[in-house]
XYZ file of C-alpha atoms in Angstrom:
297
model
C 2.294 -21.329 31.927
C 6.126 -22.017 31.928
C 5.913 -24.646 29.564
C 3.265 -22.586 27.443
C 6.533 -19.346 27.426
C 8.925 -21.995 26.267
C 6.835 -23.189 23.410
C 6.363 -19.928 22.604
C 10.155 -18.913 22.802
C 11.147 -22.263 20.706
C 8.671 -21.522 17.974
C 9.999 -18.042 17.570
C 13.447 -19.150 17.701
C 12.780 -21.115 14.866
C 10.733 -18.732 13.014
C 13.707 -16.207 13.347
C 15.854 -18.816 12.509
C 13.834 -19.855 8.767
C 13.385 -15.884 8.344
C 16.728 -15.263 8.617
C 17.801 -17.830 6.406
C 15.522 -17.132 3.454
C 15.191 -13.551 3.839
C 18.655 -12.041 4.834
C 19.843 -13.097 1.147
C 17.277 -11.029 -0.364
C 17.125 -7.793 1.561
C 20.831 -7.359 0.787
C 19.832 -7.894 -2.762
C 17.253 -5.458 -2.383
C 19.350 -2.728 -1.155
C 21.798 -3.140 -3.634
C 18.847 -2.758 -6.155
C 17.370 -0.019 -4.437
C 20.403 2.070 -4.702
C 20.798 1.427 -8.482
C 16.952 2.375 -8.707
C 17.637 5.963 -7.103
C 20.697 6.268 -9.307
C 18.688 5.366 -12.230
C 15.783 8.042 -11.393
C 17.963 10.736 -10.858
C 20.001 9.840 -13.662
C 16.617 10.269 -15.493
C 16.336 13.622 -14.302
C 20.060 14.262 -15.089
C 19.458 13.309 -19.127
C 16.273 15.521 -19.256
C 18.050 18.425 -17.443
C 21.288 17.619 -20.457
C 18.353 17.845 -23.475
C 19.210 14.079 -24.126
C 15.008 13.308 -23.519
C 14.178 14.705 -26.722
C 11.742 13.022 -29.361
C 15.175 11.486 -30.657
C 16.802 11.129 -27.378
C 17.805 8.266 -25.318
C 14.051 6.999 -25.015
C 12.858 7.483 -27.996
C 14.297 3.953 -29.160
C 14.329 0.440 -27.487
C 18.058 0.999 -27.144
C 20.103 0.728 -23.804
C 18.846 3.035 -22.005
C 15.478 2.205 -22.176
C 16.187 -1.695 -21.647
C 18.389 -0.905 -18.721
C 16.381 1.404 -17.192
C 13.463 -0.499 -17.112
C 15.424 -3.259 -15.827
C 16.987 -1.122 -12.790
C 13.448 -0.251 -11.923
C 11.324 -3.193 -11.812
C 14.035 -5.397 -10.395
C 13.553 -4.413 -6.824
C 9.731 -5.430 -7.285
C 10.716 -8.715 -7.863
C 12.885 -9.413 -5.102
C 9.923 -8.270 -3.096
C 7.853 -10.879 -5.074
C 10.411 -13.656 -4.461
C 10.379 -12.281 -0.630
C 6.510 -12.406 -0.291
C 6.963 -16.114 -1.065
C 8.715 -16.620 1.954
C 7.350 -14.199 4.576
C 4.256 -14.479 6.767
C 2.358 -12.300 9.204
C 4.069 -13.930 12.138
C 7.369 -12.833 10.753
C 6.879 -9.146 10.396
C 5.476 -9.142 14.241
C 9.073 -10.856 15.172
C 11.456 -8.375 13.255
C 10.437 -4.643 12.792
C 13.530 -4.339 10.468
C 12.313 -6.205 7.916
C 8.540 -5.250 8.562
C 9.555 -1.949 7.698
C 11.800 -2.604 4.643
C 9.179 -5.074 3.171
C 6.603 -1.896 3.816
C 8.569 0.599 1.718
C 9.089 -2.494 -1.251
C 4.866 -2.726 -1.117
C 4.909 1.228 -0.700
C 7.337 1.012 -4.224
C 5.318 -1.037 -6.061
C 1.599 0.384 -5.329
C 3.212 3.567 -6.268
C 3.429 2.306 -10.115
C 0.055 1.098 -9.962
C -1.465 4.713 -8.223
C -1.340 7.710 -11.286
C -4.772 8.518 -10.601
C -4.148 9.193 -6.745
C -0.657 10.758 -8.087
C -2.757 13.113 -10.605
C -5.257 13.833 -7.945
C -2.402 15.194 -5.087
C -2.479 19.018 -4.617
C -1.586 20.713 -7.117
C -4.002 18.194 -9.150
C -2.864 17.748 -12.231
C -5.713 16.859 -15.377
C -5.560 12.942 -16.302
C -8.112 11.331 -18.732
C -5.391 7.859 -20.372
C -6.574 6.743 -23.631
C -4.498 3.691 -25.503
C -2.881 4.269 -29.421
C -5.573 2.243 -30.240
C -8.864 4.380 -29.133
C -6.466 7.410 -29.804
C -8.472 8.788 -33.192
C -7.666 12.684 -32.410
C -3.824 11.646 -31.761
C -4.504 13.744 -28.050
C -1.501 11.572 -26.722
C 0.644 13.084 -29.923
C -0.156 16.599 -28.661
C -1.146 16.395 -24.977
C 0.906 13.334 -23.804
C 0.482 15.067 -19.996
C -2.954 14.189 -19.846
C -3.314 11.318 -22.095
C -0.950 9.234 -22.158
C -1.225 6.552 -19.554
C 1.521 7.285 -16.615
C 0.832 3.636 -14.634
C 0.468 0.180 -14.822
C -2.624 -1.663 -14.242
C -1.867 -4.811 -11.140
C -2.676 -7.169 -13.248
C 0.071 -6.001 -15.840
C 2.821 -5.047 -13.366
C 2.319 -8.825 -11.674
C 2.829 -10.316 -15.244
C 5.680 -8.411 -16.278
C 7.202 -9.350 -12.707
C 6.694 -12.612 -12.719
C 8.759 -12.794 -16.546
C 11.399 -11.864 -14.638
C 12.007 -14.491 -12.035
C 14.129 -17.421 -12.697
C 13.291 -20.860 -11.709
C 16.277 -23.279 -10.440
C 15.234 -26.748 -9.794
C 18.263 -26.945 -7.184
C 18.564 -23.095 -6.121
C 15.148 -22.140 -5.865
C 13.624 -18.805 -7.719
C 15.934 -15.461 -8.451
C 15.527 -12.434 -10.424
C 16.721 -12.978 -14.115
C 20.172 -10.783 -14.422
C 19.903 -8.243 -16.955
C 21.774 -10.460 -19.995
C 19.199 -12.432 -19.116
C 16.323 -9.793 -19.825
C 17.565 -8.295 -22.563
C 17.691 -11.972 -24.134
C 14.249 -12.453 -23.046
C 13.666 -9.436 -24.364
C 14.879 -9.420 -28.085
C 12.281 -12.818 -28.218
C 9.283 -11.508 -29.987
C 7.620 -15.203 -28.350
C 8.972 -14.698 -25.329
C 6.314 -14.592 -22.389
C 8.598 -11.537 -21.123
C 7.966 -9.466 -24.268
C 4.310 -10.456 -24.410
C 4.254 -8.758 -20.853
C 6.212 -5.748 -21.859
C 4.657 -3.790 -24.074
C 3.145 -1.947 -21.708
C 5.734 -0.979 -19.756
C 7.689 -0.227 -22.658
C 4.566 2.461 -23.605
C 5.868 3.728 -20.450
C 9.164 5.117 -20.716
C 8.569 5.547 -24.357
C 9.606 9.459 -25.125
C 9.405 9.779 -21.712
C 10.023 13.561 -19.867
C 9.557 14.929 -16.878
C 7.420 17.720 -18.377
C 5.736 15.598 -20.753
C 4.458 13.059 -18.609
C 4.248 14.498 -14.743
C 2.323 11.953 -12.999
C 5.115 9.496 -14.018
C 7.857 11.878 -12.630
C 5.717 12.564 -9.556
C 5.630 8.499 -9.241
C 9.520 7.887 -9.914
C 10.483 10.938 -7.838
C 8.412 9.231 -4.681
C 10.293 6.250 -5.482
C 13.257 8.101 -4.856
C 12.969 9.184 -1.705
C 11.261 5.805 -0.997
C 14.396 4.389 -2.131
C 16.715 6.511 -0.196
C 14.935 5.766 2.786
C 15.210 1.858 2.422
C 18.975 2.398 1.872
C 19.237 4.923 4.916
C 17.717 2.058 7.483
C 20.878 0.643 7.774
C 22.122 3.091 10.283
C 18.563 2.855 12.448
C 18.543 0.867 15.985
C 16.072 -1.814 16.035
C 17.594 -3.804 19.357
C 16.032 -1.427 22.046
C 12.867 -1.663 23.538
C 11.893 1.848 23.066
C 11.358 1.318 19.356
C 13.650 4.710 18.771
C 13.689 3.764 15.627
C 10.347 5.064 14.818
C 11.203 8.357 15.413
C 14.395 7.712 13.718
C 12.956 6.840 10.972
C 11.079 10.224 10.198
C 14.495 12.357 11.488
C 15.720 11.005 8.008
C 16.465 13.979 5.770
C 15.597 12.979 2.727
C 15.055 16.471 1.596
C 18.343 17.396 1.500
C 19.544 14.284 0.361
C 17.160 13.397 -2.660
C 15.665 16.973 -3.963
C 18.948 18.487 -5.618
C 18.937 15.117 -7.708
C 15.736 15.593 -8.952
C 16.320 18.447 -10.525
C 15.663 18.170 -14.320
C 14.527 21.842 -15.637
C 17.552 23.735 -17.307
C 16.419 26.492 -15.648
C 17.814 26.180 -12.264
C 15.212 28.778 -11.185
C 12.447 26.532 -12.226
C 13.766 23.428 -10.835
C 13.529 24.856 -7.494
C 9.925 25.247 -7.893
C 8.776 21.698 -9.534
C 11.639 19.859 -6.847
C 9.900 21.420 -4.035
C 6.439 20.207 -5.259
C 7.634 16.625 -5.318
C 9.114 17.095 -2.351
C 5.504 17.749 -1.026
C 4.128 14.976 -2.909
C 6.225 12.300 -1.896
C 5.803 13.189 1.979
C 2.475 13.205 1.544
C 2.232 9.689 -0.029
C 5.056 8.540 2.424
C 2.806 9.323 5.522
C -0.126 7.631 4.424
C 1.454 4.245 2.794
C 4.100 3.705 5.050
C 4.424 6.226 8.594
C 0.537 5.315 9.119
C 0.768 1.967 8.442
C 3.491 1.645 10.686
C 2.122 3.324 13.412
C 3.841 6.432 13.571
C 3.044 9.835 13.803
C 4.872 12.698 11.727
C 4.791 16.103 13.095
C-alpha cells in the first residue's frame, strides 16, 4: 500500500509539474485577453449608447473596429484551443483553479455557438436565421432581430479558430497577434479569410436592438469574463473548497450591469440590463455552477 501512495504521489507530482509548465503561460494570457474581451463588449454597448452603431457607423465597414473587435473576442477561444492541447482529465481532478477557469473558457465559447437556447430564455425572443443567399423577401433588411443569424455553427467557429493559431517549429503553437490577423486578413486566399466570412456576417451593422440574441450572447460573456478575471482573489489551498461558495458571492451585478447599458434612454436601459442580468445567471448556473458541483441559492 505504501509503495502504491508513493507512486501515486510521484505521478501527481509530475503531472502538476508538466501542467504547470505548459499551462501557467496560457492562463495568464487568457486573463489578459479576457479583460480586453469585457472591455471590448462594453465598449460595444458604449458606441451604441453614443449613436456611433448606425447603418454608417463603426460596423457598418470592415474598418478597425470591426477587425479589432473581432479579434479581442475570439482570441480568448484560442488560447483555450491551444490549452485543450495540453490538458487532460487527470489534470483538472489535480487543480480546481484551472478546472474552473478552463470551465468558464468552454462556458465562453458554447455561448457563441447557443442563439437558439439564447432566443428560447424567458422572455423568448422570435428566431427563424435565413442566409443573403435564401433571403428573396430581404426579411434580414427589415427584420434583422429575427432573421439574421446571431451564432456560429461549431464547425465554423473551430475553423475560424484554428486560422488563428501560429505554428513555431521551435516555440510550439500561439495565437497570431493582431498585425498578424489583420494581414491574414486583407488576403482574399488566405485560409483565415476563407473562414471569416461568417463571422464577419456577424458583427456586420451590428446593434444591440437590432440583433438581441447576439447582445444577450456577448452580455453573458461579460459577466463570464468578469468572473474569470475576479478568480484571482479566490482561495483554492484549503480543504474546505471555500472557494465554491466564493465563487457565487462574486457580484457581478454590480460590477458588469452599469456597463452594459446601451439604450440612450437611461430609463430603458435599466429595464433591458436587468433582463440580461437574468439571462446570464441563468446560463451561468447551468454551464458552469452545475457542472461544477455547486449549488446557487
Amino acid at each position: 500500500i505504501t509503495a502504491e501512495k508513493n507512486a501515486r504521489r510521484d505521478y501527481e507530482y509530475e503531472a502538476r509539474k508538466r501542467l504547470y509548465e505548459k499551462c501557467e503561460p496560457l492562463l495568464f494570457i487568457l486573463n489578459e485577453s479576457a479583460e480586453s474581451a469585457f472591455d471590448r463588449i462594453t465598449s460595444l454597448a458604449r458606441t451604441a449608447r453614443e449613436g456611433n452603431l448606425t447603418e454608417d457607423g463603426w460596423l457598418s465597414r470592415e474598418g478597425y473596429y470591426m477587425r479589432s473587435t473581432i479579434y479581442i473576442l475570439l482570441s480568448p477561444l484560442v488560447i483555450l484551443k491551444l490549452m485543450q492541447k495540453e490538458l487532460t482529465l487527470i489534470d483538472l481532478v489535480l487543480d480546481p483553479r484551472i478546472d474552473v477557469q478552463y470551465t468558464i473558457g468552454k462556458l465562453i465559447y458554447n455561448s457563441l455557438t447557443s442563439d437558439f437556447e439564447f432566443a428560447q430564455l424567458e422572455p423568448s425572443l422570435k428566431y427563424k436565421p435565413i442566409y443573403e443567399k435564401d433571403d428573396e423577401g430581404k426579411k434580414r433588411i427589415s427584420n434583422p432581430q429575427i432573421y439574421c443569424k446571431q451564432g456560429i455553427p461549431k464547425g465554423w467557429l473551430d475553423n475560424a479558430l484554428q486560422s488563428m493559431i501560429v505554428s513555431e517549429s521551435n516555440k510550439g503553437d500561439r495565437c497570431m497577434s493582431f498585425g498578424e490577423f489583420e494581414q491574414a486578413y486583407e488576403n482574399e486566399k488566405s485560409q483565415l479569410r476563407k473562414h471569416f466570412w461568417v463571422i464577419k456576417e456577424l458583427f456586420f451593422l451590428f446593434h444591440p436592438e437590432s440583433r438581441p440574441i447576439f447582445w444577450r450572447i456577448l452580455a453573458t460573456q461579460a459577466y463570464s469574463y468578469k468572473l474569470l478575471v475576479s478568480m484571482r482573489t479566490l482561495n483554492f489551498d484549503n480543504e474546505a473548497c471555500t472557494w465554491k461558495t466564493e465563487l457565487t458571492k462574486i457580484n457581478l451585478m454590480t460590477v458588469v450591469l452599469p456597463n452594459l447599458y446601451w439604450h440612450s434612454d437611461a430609463s430603458q436601459s435599466g429595464n433591458f440590463s436587468k433582463e440580461l442580468s437574468t439571462i446570464a445567471n441563468l446560463y451561468l448556473e447551468k454551464e458552469l455552477y452545475s457542472k461544477l458541483g455547486i449549488k446557487v441559492k
